[in-house]
Amino acid sequence: MVFSLESYVSVIADQVLVMLLLMAAGFFSYKVKIISNEGSKQITNILILLVSPVVIFVSYQRDFDPEMLKGLAQAFGIALLGFAIAMAGAYLLLRAKGKAALAVERFSVIYSNCGFIGIPLVQALFGNEGVFYLTAVMTAFNILVWTHGLFLFTGGEKFSIKGLLKALCSPSILAVPIG
């Protein structure tokens, strides 16, 4: 299927509108006490521990194709390169305003919300094949957030091989080889 620029913009606008409406519903639910802080944490856990891994798993349910595997590896490499460039930019351009504030700013510059926002957009634009390639970005993201991101906030005090192994055993990363 061939998309024009207008159709891409339309699909993106529709998906952003849906996400905005979902955020507004969540905000309203919280304000009128339908959802509590604890409920919000539980919903987040459902998304991180169940929904995201299932979407990743489903995107891998296809016949094996060596070209797609090659494309997946390329997407992973490009994602790592993109994160490396973002890291370099964050370290070069952001200066100390206090240790905690600097960590938050650098983290925000380097790491996007590639899963919760990326999956619906990519699904709408490119279908399951697009989500298949997005999983490479999400895998790089998850590994780096739980290693480099943790390093940013703790100054390396909590970084360990055990922590790296824990990151590699997160449901979203395990969904890749299982899928």
Short mmCIF file of N, CA and C in Angstrom, two decimals:
data_model
loop_
_atom_site.label_atom_id
_atom_site.label_comp_id
_atom_site.label_asym_id
_atom_site.label_seq_id
_atom_site.Cartn_x
_atom_site.Cartn_y
_atom_site.Cartn_z
N MET A 1 0.84 -1.17 0.00
CA MET A 1 0.00 0.00 0.00
C MET A 1 0.89 1.24 0.00
N VAL A 2 0.57 2.18 -0.88
CA VAL A 2 1.35 3.40 -0.99
C VAL A 2 0.60 4.53 -0.30
N PHE A 3 1.33 5.23 0.57
CA PHE A 3 0.75 6.36 1.29
C PHE A 3 1.28 7.66 0.70
N SER A 4 0.45 8.67 0.68
CA SER A 4 0.91 10.01 0.33
C SER A 4 1.26 10.73 1.62
N LEU A 5 1.95 11.85 1.50
CA LEU A 5 2.32 12.63 2.68
C LEU A 5 1.07 13.02 3.46
N GLU A 6 0.01 13.40 2.75
CA GLU A 6 -1.22 13.80 3.42
C GLU A 6 -1.81 12.64 4.21
N SER A 7 -1.75 11.43 3.67
CA SER A 7 -2.33 10.30 4.39
C SER A 7 -1.49 9.95 5.62
N TYR A 8 -0.15 10.09 5.51
CA TYR A 8 0.70 9.88 6.69
C TYR A 8 0.35 10.89 7.78
N VAL A 9 0.23 12.14 7.39
CA VAL A 9 -0.09 13.20 8.35
C VAL A 9 -1.46 12.93 8.98
N SER A 10 -2.41 12.50 8.17
CA SER A 10 -3.74 12.21 8.67
C SER A 10 -3.72 11.05 9.68
N VAL A 11 -3.00 9.99 9.36
CA VAL A 11 -2.91 8.84 10.26
C VAL A 11 -2.23 9.25 11.57
N ILE A 12 -1.15 10.01 11.47
CA ILE A 12 -0.44 10.47 12.67
C ILE A 12 -1.35 11.37 13.51
N ALA A 13 -2.03 12.29 12.86
CA ALA A 13 -2.94 13.19 13.59
C ALA A 13 -4.04 12.39 14.28
N ASP A 14 -4.60 11.40 13.59
CA ASP A 14 -5.64 10.57 14.20
C ASP A 14 -5.11 9.82 15.42
N GLN A 15 -3.91 9.24 15.31
CA GLN A 15 -3.34 8.49 16.42
C GLN A 15 -3.01 9.41 17.60
N VAL A 16 -2.47 10.58 17.31
CA VAL A 16 -2.17 11.53 18.37
C VAL A 16 -3.46 11.97 19.05
N LEU A 17 -4.52 12.18 18.29
CA LEU A 17 -5.81 12.55 18.87
C LEU A 17 -6.34 11.43 19.78
N VAL A 18 -6.23 10.18 19.33
CA VAL A 18 -6.67 9.06 20.17
C VAL A 18 -5.87 9.03 21.47
N MET A 19 -4.54 9.20 21.38
CA MET A 19 -3.71 9.20 22.58
C MET A 19 -4.04 10.38 23.49
N LEU A 20 -4.32 11.52 22.89
CA LEU A 20 -4.70 12.70 23.68
C LEU A 20 -6.02 12.45 24.41
N LEU A 21 -6.98 11.83 23.73
CA LEU A 21 -8.25 11.51 24.38
C LEU A 21 -8.06 10.49 25.50
N LEU A 22 -7.19 9.51 25.29
CA LEU A 22 -6.91 8.54 26.35
C LEU A 22 -6.23 9.20 27.55
N MET A 23 -5.31 10.12 27.27
CA MET A 23 -4.66 10.85 28.37
C MET A 23 -5.68 11.71 29.10
N ALA A 24 -6.56 12.37 28.37
CA ALA A 24 -7.58 13.20 29.01
C ALA A 24 -8.51 12.34 29.87
N ALA A 25 -8.86 11.16 29.37
CA ALA A 25 -9.72 10.26 30.16
C ALA A 25 -9.00 9.82 31.43
N GLY A 26 -7.70 9.53 31.32
CA GLY A 26 -6.92 9.16 32.49
C GLY A 26 -6.81 10.30 33.48
N PHE A 27 -6.55 11.50 32.98
CA PHE A 27 -6.45 12.69 33.84
C PHE A 27 -7.77 12.93 34.56
N PHE A 28 -8.87 12.88 33.80
CA PHE A 28 -10.20 13.08 34.38
C PHE A 28 -10.49 12.01 35.43
N SER A 29 -10.16 10.76 35.11
CA SER A 29 -10.40 9.65 36.05
C SER A 29 -9.62 9.84 37.34
N TYR A 30 -8.43 10.36 37.22
CA TYR A 30 -7.62 10.61 38.42
C TYR A 30 -8.19 11.78 39.23
N LYS A 31 -8.58 12.83 38.54
CA LYS A 31 -9.10 14.02 39.22
C LYS A 31 -10.40 13.75 39.97
N VAL A 32 -11.25 12.90 39.40
CA VAL A 32 -12.52 12.61 40.08
C VAL A 32 -12.42 11.35 40.93
N LYS A 33 -11.19 10.90 41.15
CA LYS A 33 -10.90 9.80 42.07
C LYS A 33 -11.42 8.44 41.62
N ILE A 34 -11.59 8.27 40.30
CA ILE A 34 -11.92 6.93 39.78
C ILE A 34 -10.66 6.06 39.84
N ILE A 35 -9.52 6.69 39.59
CA ILE A 35 -8.22 6.01 39.64
C ILE A 35 -7.38 6.70 40.70
N SER A 36 -6.78 5.92 41.58
CA SER A 36 -5.90 6.45 42.62
C SER A 36 -4.45 6.37 42.16
N ASN A 37 -3.55 6.87 42.99
CA ASN A 37 -2.11 6.72 42.70
C ASN A 37 -1.76 5.26 42.54
N GLU A 38 -2.27 4.43 43.42
CA GLU A 38 -1.99 3.00 43.36
C GLU A 38 -2.56 2.39 42.08
N GLY A 39 -3.77 2.80 41.73
CA GLY A 39 -4.39 2.32 40.49
C GLY A 39 -3.58 2.73 39.26
N SER A 40 -3.07 3.95 39.28
CA SER A 40 -2.23 4.44 38.18
C SER A 40 -0.98 3.58 38.03
N LYS A 41 -0.37 3.23 39.16
CA LYS A 41 0.82 2.37 39.12
C LYS A 41 0.46 0.98 38.59
N GLN A 42 -0.70 0.47 38.97
CA GLN A 42 -1.11 -0.84 38.49
C GLN A 42 -1.38 -0.84 36.99
N ILE A 43 -2.00 0.21 36.49
CA ILE A 43 -2.24 0.31 35.05
C ILE A 43 -0.91 0.38 34.30
N THR A 44 0.03 1.17 34.83
CA THR A 44 1.36 1.26 34.21
C THR A 44 2.02 -0.11 34.19
N ASN A 45 1.92 -0.85 35.29
CA ASN A 45 2.50 -2.20 35.33
C ASN A 45 1.87 -3.12 34.31
N ILE A 46 0.55 -3.01 34.12
CA ILE A 46 -0.12 -3.83 33.11
C ILE A 46 0.44 -3.51 31.73
N LEU A 47 0.62 -2.23 31.45
CA LEU A 47 1.16 -1.83 30.14
C LEU A 47 2.59 -2.32 29.95
N ILE A 48 3.44 -2.13 30.98
CA ILE A 48 4.85 -2.48 30.85
C ILE A 48 5.07 -4.00 30.89
N LEU A 49 4.37 -4.67 31.79
CA LEU A 49 4.64 -6.09 32.02
C LEU A 49 3.79 -7.03 31.18
N LEU A 50 2.69 -6.53 30.62
CA LEU A 50 1.81 -7.41 29.86
C LEU A 50 1.56 -6.93 28.43
N VAL A 51 1.01 -5.74 28.29
CA VAL A 51 0.59 -5.27 26.97
C VAL A 51 1.77 -5.13 26.02
N SER A 52 2.81 -4.42 26.44
CA SER A 52 3.97 -4.20 25.56
C SER A 52 4.62 -5.53 25.15
N PRO A 53 4.89 -6.46 26.08
CA PRO A 53 5.46 -7.74 25.65
C PRO A 53 4.55 -8.52 24.70
N VAL A 54 3.24 -8.46 24.91
CA VAL A 54 2.31 -9.18 24.03
C VAL A 54 2.34 -8.57 22.63
N VAL A 55 2.35 -7.25 22.53
CA VAL A 55 2.42 -6.59 21.21
C VAL A 55 3.71 -6.99 20.50
N ILE A 56 4.82 -7.01 21.23
CA ILE A 56 6.10 -7.42 20.64
C ILE A 56 6.01 -8.87 20.18
N PHE A 57 5.51 -9.75 21.04
CA PHE A 57 5.38 -11.17 20.71
C PHE A 57 4.56 -11.36 19.45
N VAL A 58 3.41 -10.69 19.37
CA VAL A 58 2.51 -10.83 18.23
C VAL A 58 3.19 -10.34 16.94
N SER A 59 4.01 -9.30 17.04
CA SER A 59 4.67 -8.79 15.83
C SER A 59 5.65 -9.80 15.24
N TYR A 60 6.09 -10.77 16.04
CA TYR A 60 7.03 -11.79 15.57
C TYR A 60 6.33 -13.03 15.02
N GLN A 61 5.03 -13.07 15.09
CA GLN A 61 4.30 -14.25 14.63
C GLN A 61 4.15 -14.18 13.11
N ARG A 62 5.16 -14.66 12.43
CA ARG A 62 5.22 -14.66 10.96
C ARG A 62 6.18 -15.74 10.53
N ASP A 63 6.15 -16.07 9.27
CA ASP A 63 7.11 -17.04 8.74
C ASP A 63 8.51 -16.44 8.78
N PHE A 64 9.50 -17.30 9.05
CA PHE A 64 10.88 -16.82 9.12
C PHE A 64 11.32 -16.32 7.75
N ASP A 65 11.96 -15.16 7.75
CA ASP A 65 12.49 -14.55 6.53
C ASP A 65 13.86 -13.99 6.86
N PRO A 66 14.92 -14.53 6.23
CA PRO A 66 16.27 -14.04 6.54
C PRO A 66 16.44 -12.55 6.28
N GLU A 67 15.72 -12.01 5.30
CA GLU A 67 15.82 -10.58 5.01
C GLU A 67 15.24 -9.74 6.16
N MET A 68 14.16 -10.24 6.73
CA MET A 68 13.57 -9.51 7.86
C MET A 68 14.48 -9.57 9.07
N LEU A 69 15.14 -10.71 9.28
CA LEU A 69 16.09 -10.83 10.39
C LEU A 69 17.25 -9.86 10.17
N LYS A 70 17.72 -9.77 8.94
CA LYS A 70 18.79 -8.81 8.61
C LYS A 70 18.30 -7.38 8.87
N GLY A 71 17.08 -7.07 8.47
CA GLY A 71 16.51 -5.74 8.70
C GLY A 71 16.36 -5.44 10.17
N LEU A 72 16.00 -6.47 10.95
CA LEU A 72 15.87 -6.31 12.40
C LEU A 72 17.22 -5.96 13.02
N ALA A 73 18.26 -6.68 12.59
CA ALA A 73 19.61 -6.39 13.10
C ALA A 73 20.05 -4.98 12.70
N GLN A 74 19.74 -4.58 11.47
CA GLN A 74 20.08 -3.22 11.03
C GLN A 74 19.32 -2.18 11.85
N ALA A 75 18.05 -2.43 12.11
CA ALA A 75 17.25 -1.49 12.91
C ALA A 75 17.84 -1.37 14.32
N PHE A 76 18.29 -2.49 14.89
CA PHE A 76 18.91 -2.47 16.21
C PHE A 76 20.19 -1.63 16.18
N GLY A 77 21.02 -1.83 15.16
CA GLY A 77 22.26 -1.05 15.02
C GLY A 77 21.98 0.44 14.84
N ILE A 78 21.01 0.76 14.02
CA ILE A 78 20.65 2.16 13.80
C ILE A 78 20.12 2.78 15.08
N ALA A 79 19.33 2.01 15.84
CA ALA A 79 18.81 2.51 17.12
C ALA A 79 19.96 2.80 18.07
N LEU A 80 20.91 1.87 18.18
CA LEU A 80 22.07 2.10 19.05
C LEU A 80 22.85 3.34 18.62
N LEU A 81 23.03 3.50 17.31
CA LEU A 81 23.73 4.68 16.80
C LEU A 81 22.96 5.95 17.15
N GLY A 82 21.65 5.92 16.98
CA GLY A 82 20.82 7.08 17.32
C GLY A 82 20.92 7.44 18.79
N PHE A 83 20.88 6.43 19.65
CA PHE A 83 21.00 6.69 21.08
C PHE A 83 22.40 7.22 21.42
N ALA A 84 23.42 6.68 20.75
CA ALA A 84 24.80 7.16 20.99
C ALA A 84 24.93 8.63 20.60
N ILE A 85 24.33 9.01 19.48
CA ILE A 85 24.37 10.42 19.04
C ILE A 85 23.61 11.29 20.04
N ALA A 86 22.47 10.82 20.49
CA ALA A 86 21.69 11.58 21.49
C ALA A 86 22.47 11.72 22.79
N MET A 87 23.17 10.66 23.20
CA MET A 87 23.99 10.73 24.42
C MET A 87 25.10 11.76 24.26
N ALA A 88 25.80 11.71 23.13
CA ALA A 88 26.88 12.66 22.90
C ALA A 88 26.35 14.09 22.93
N GLY A 89 25.22 14.31 22.26
CA GLY A 89 24.62 15.64 22.26
C GLY A 89 24.22 16.09 23.65
N ALA A 90 23.62 15.18 24.43
CA ALA A 90 23.20 15.53 25.78
C ALA A 90 24.39 15.87 26.67
N TYR A 91 25.48 15.12 26.52
CA TYR A 91 26.66 15.39 27.36
C TYR A 91 27.39 16.65 26.92
N LEU A 92 27.36 16.94 25.61
CA LEU A 92 28.05 18.13 25.11
C LEU A 92 27.26 19.42 25.32
N LEU A 93 25.94 19.34 25.21
CA LEU A 93 25.13 20.56 25.20
C LEU A 93 24.50 20.92 26.54
N LEU A 94 24.30 19.93 27.40
CA LEU A 94 23.66 20.22 28.69
C LEU A 94 24.72 20.35 29.77
N ARG A 95 24.66 21.42 30.50
CA ARG A 95 25.63 21.71 31.56
C ARG A 95 24.99 21.60 32.94
N ALA A 96 25.81 21.43 33.93
CA ALA A 96 25.36 21.20 35.30
C ALA A 96 24.51 22.34 35.84
N LYS A 97 23.34 21.97 36.34
CA LYS A 97 22.45 22.90 37.04
C LYS A 97 22.12 22.29 38.40
N GLY A 98 22.85 21.31 38.74
CA GLY A 98 22.56 20.47 39.91
C GLY A 98 22.51 19.05 39.42
N LYS A 99 23.05 18.14 40.19
CA LYS A 99 23.20 16.76 39.76
C LYS A 99 21.87 16.12 39.35
N ALA A 100 20.85 16.29 40.17
CA ALA A 100 19.56 15.66 39.88
C ALA A 100 18.91 16.25 38.63
N ALA A 101 18.92 17.57 38.52
CA ALA A 101 18.30 18.23 37.36
C ALA A 101 19.04 17.87 36.07
N LEU A 102 20.35 17.79 36.14
CA LEU A 102 21.14 17.44 34.96
C LEU A 102 20.82 16.02 34.51
N ALA A 103 20.69 15.10 35.45
CA ALA A 103 20.36 13.72 35.10
C ALA A 103 19.00 13.63 34.42
N VAL A 104 18.02 14.35 34.95
CA VAL A 104 16.67 14.34 34.37
C VAL A 104 16.70 14.93 32.96
N GLU A 105 17.40 16.05 32.78
CA GLU A 105 17.46 16.69 31.47
C GLU A 105 18.16 15.79 30.45
N ARG A 106 19.28 15.21 30.83
CA ARG A 106 20.00 14.32 29.90
C ARG A 106 19.14 13.11 29.55
N PHE A 107 18.53 12.51 30.54
CA PHE A 107 17.67 11.35 30.30
C PHE A 107 16.55 11.73 29.33
N SER A 108 15.93 12.89 29.55
CA SER A 108 14.82 13.34 28.70
C SER A 108 15.25 13.60 27.27
N VAL A 109 16.47 14.08 27.08
CA VAL A 109 16.98 14.34 25.74
C VAL A 109 17.30 13.03 25.01
N ILE A 110 17.83 12.07 25.73
CA ILE A 110 18.31 10.83 25.12
C ILE A 110 17.18 9.85 24.83
N TYR A 111 16.27 9.68 25.79
CA TYR A 111 15.29 8.60 25.69
C TYR A 111 13.88 9.11 25.43
N SER A 112 13.31 8.68 24.32
CA SER A 112 11.95 9.05 23.96
C SER A 112 10.98 8.04 24.54
N ASN A 113 9.72 8.23 24.27
CA ASN A 113 8.70 7.27 24.67
C ASN A 113 8.40 6.40 23.45
N CYS A 114 9.38 5.59 23.06
CA CYS A 114 9.25 4.84 21.81
C CYS A 114 8.22 3.72 21.88
N GLY A 115 7.87 3.27 23.05
CA GLY A 115 6.92 2.16 23.16
C GLY A 115 5.48 2.60 23.18
N PHE A 116 5.10 3.35 24.20
CA PHE A 116 3.70 3.71 24.37
C PHE A 116 3.20 4.61 23.25
N ILE A 117 4.03 5.47 22.75
CA ILE A 117 3.62 6.33 21.65
C ILE A 117 4.01 5.71 20.32
N GLY A 118 5.18 5.10 20.28
CA GLY A 118 5.70 4.53 19.03
C GLY A 118 4.87 3.39 18.49
N ILE A 119 4.45 2.47 19.35
CA ILE A 119 3.72 1.29 18.87
C ILE A 119 2.43 1.67 18.15
N PRO A 120 1.54 2.49 18.74
CA PRO A 120 0.32 2.82 18.00
C PRO A 120 0.58 3.57 16.69
N LEU A 121 1.57 4.48 16.71
CA LEU A 121 1.87 5.21 15.48
C LEU A 121 2.41 4.29 14.40
N VAL A 122 3.38 3.47 14.76
CA VAL A 122 3.98 2.56 13.78
C VAL A 122 2.96 1.53 13.30
N GLN A 123 2.14 1.03 14.22
CA GLN A 123 1.09 0.06 13.84
C GLN A 123 0.14 0.69 12.83
N ALA A 124 -0.26 1.92 13.07
CA ALA A 124 -1.20 2.60 12.17
C ALA A 124 -0.57 2.89 10.81
N LEU A 125 0.72 3.24 10.81
CA LEU A 125 1.37 3.61 9.55
C LEU A 125 1.91 2.41 8.76
N PHE A 126 2.48 1.43 9.47
CA PHE A 126 3.22 0.36 8.78
C PHE A 126 2.76 -1.04 9.15
N GLY A 127 1.75 -1.17 10.00
CA GLY A 127 1.22 -2.48 10.35
C GLY A 127 2.17 -3.29 11.22
N ASN A 128 1.92 -4.60 11.26
CA ASN A 128 2.72 -5.49 12.11
C ASN A 128 4.19 -5.53 11.69
N GLU A 129 4.47 -5.37 10.41
CA GLU A 129 5.86 -5.37 9.95
C GLU A 129 6.62 -4.17 10.54
N GLY A 130 5.97 -3.04 10.60
CA GLY A 130 6.60 -1.87 11.21
C GLY A 130 6.85 -2.08 12.69
N VAL A 131 5.88 -2.69 13.38
CA VAL A 131 6.06 -2.98 14.81
C VAL A 131 7.19 -3.98 14.99
N PHE A 132 7.31 -4.94 14.06
CA PHE A 132 8.41 -5.90 14.10
C PHE A 132 9.76 -5.17 14.15
N TYR A 133 9.96 -4.20 13.29
CA TYR A 133 11.22 -3.46 13.28
C TYR A 133 11.34 -2.51 14.47
N LEU A 134 10.21 -1.98 14.93
CA LEU A 134 10.23 -1.11 16.10
C LEU A 134 10.71 -1.86 17.34
N THR A 135 10.48 -3.18 17.38
CA THR A 135 10.94 -3.95 18.54
C THR A 135 12.45 -3.88 18.71
N ALA A 136 13.18 -3.72 17.62
CA ALA A 136 14.64 -3.57 17.72
C ALA A 136 14.97 -2.27 18.45
N VAL A 137 14.25 -1.21 18.13
CA VAL A 137 14.46 0.08 18.81
C VAL A 137 14.08 -0.05 20.28
N MET A 138 12.96 -0.71 20.55
CA MET A 138 12.50 -0.87 21.92
C MET A 138 13.48 -1.73 22.74
N THR A 139 14.08 -2.73 22.10
CA THR A 139 15.06 -3.57 22.80
C THR A 139 16.28 -2.74 23.17
N ALA A 140 16.80 -1.97 22.21
CA ALA A 140 17.94 -1.09 22.51
C ALA A 140 17.56 -0.10 23.59
N PHE A 141 16.38 0.47 23.48
CA PHE A 141 15.88 1.43 24.48
C PHE A 141 15.86 0.80 25.87
N ASN A 142 15.25 -0.37 25.99
CA ASN A 142 15.13 -1.01 27.31
C ASN A 142 16.49 -1.35 27.91
N ILE A 143 17.39 -1.86 27.10
CA ILE A 143 18.72 -2.19 27.60
C ILE A 143 19.43 -0.93 28.08
N LEU A 144 19.38 0.13 27.28
CA LEU A 144 20.09 1.36 27.63
C LEU A 144 19.43 2.10 28.80
N VAL A 145 18.12 2.12 28.85
CA VAL A 145 17.45 2.81 29.96
C VAL A 145 17.81 2.16 31.29
N TRP A 146 17.86 0.82 31.31
CA TRP A 146 18.11 0.14 32.58
C TRP A 146 19.60 -0.03 32.87
N THR A 147 20.44 0.45 31.99
CA THR A 147 21.89 0.45 32.27
C THR A 147 22.38 1.89 32.31
N HIS A 148 22.44 2.53 31.16
CA HIS A 148 22.91 3.91 31.10
C HIS A 148 22.00 4.85 31.88
N GLY A 149 20.68 4.66 31.75
CA GLY A 149 19.74 5.52 32.48
C GLY A 149 19.92 5.41 33.98
N LEU A 150 20.09 4.20 34.46
CA LEU A 150 20.34 3.99 35.88
C LEU A 150 21.66 4.63 36.29
N PHE A 151 22.66 4.50 35.43
CA PHE A 151 23.96 5.13 35.68
C PHE A 151 23.81 6.64 35.79
N LEU A 152 23.01 7.24 34.91
CA LEU A 152 22.79 8.69 34.94
C LEU A 152 22.28 9.15 36.30
N PHE A 153 21.29 8.44 36.82
CA PHE A 153 20.64 8.87 38.05
C PHE A 153 21.40 8.50 39.32
N THR A 154 22.25 7.48 39.24
CA THR A 154 22.95 7.04 40.46
C THR A 154 24.44 7.33 40.42
N GLY A 155 24.93 7.84 39.30
CA GLY A 155 26.37 8.07 39.17
C GLY A 155 27.16 6.78 39.12
N GLY A 156 26.52 5.70 38.74
CA GLY A 156 27.18 4.42 38.65
C GLY A 156 27.15 3.61 39.92
N GLU A 157 26.61 4.19 40.99
CA GLU A 157 26.60 3.50 42.28
C GLU A 157 25.75 2.23 42.26
N LYS A 158 24.69 2.20 41.46
CA LYS A 158 23.81 1.04 41.45
C LYS A 158 23.99 0.19 40.20
N PHE A 159 24.95 0.51 39.36
CA PHE A 159 25.18 -0.28 38.15
C PHE A 159 25.90 -1.56 38.52
N SER A 160 25.42 -2.68 37.99
CA SER A 160 26.06 -3.96 38.25
C SER A 160 25.71 -4.93 37.13
N ILE A 161 26.46 -6.00 37.07
CA ILE A 161 26.16 -7.06 36.11
C ILE A 161 24.78 -7.65 36.43
N LYS A 162 24.48 -7.78 37.72
CA LYS A 162 23.18 -8.29 38.14
C LYS A 162 22.06 -7.39 37.62
N GLY A 163 22.27 -6.07 37.67
CA GLY A 163 21.29 -5.12 37.15
C GLY A 163 21.12 -5.25 35.64
N LEU A 164 22.25 -5.46 34.94
CA LEU A 164 22.19 -5.65 33.49
C LEU A 164 21.41 -6.92 33.16
N LEU A 165 21.67 -7.99 33.88
CA LEU A 165 20.94 -9.24 33.65
C LEU A 165 19.46 -9.06 33.93
N LYS A 166 19.15 -8.30 34.97
CA LYS A 166 17.74 -8.02 35.29
C LYS A 166 17.09 -7.25 34.14
N ALA A 167 17.82 -6.27 33.58
CA ALA A 167 17.30 -5.50 32.44
C ALA A 167 17.05 -6.42 31.25
N LEU A 168 17.97 -7.34 31.02
CA LEU A 168 17.84 -8.25 29.88
C LEU A 168 16.70 -9.26 30.08
N CYS A 169 16.25 -9.41 31.32
CA CYS A 169 15.16 -10.34 31.63
C CYS A 169 13.82 -9.62 31.78
N SER A 170 13.75 -8.36 31.37
CA SER A 170 12.47 -7.65 31.45
C SER A 170 11.49 -8.29 30.46
N PRO A 171 10.20 -8.25 30.74
CA PRO A 171 9.21 -8.89 29.87
C PRO A 171 9.29 -8.43 28.41
N SER A 172 9.53 -7.14 28.17
CA SER A 172 9.58 -6.65 26.79
C SER A 172 10.79 -7.21 26.04
N ILE A 173 11.90 -7.39 26.71
CA ILE A 173 13.08 -7.94 26.05
C ILE A 173 12.91 -9.45 25.87
N LEU A 174 12.37 -10.14 26.87
CA LEU A 174 12.15 -11.58 26.75
C LEU A 174 11.15 -11.91 25.64
N ALA A 175 10.23 -10.99 25.37
CA ALA A 175 9.23 -11.23 24.31
C ALA A 175 9.88 -11.34 22.94
N VAL A 176 11.07 -10.73 22.76
CA VAL A 176 11.74 -10.77 21.45
C VAL A 176 12.20 -12.19 21.12
N PRO A 177 13.06 -12.83 21.94
CA PRO A 177 13.48 -14.20 21.56
C PRO A 177 12.33 -15.22 21.65
N ILE A 178 11.38 -15.00 22.57
CA ILE A 178 10.25 -15.92 22.67
C ILE A 178 9.39 -15.83 21.42
N GLY A 179 9.19 -14.59 20.94
CA GLY A 179 8.38 -14.37 19.73
C GLY A 179 9.03 -15.00 18.51
#
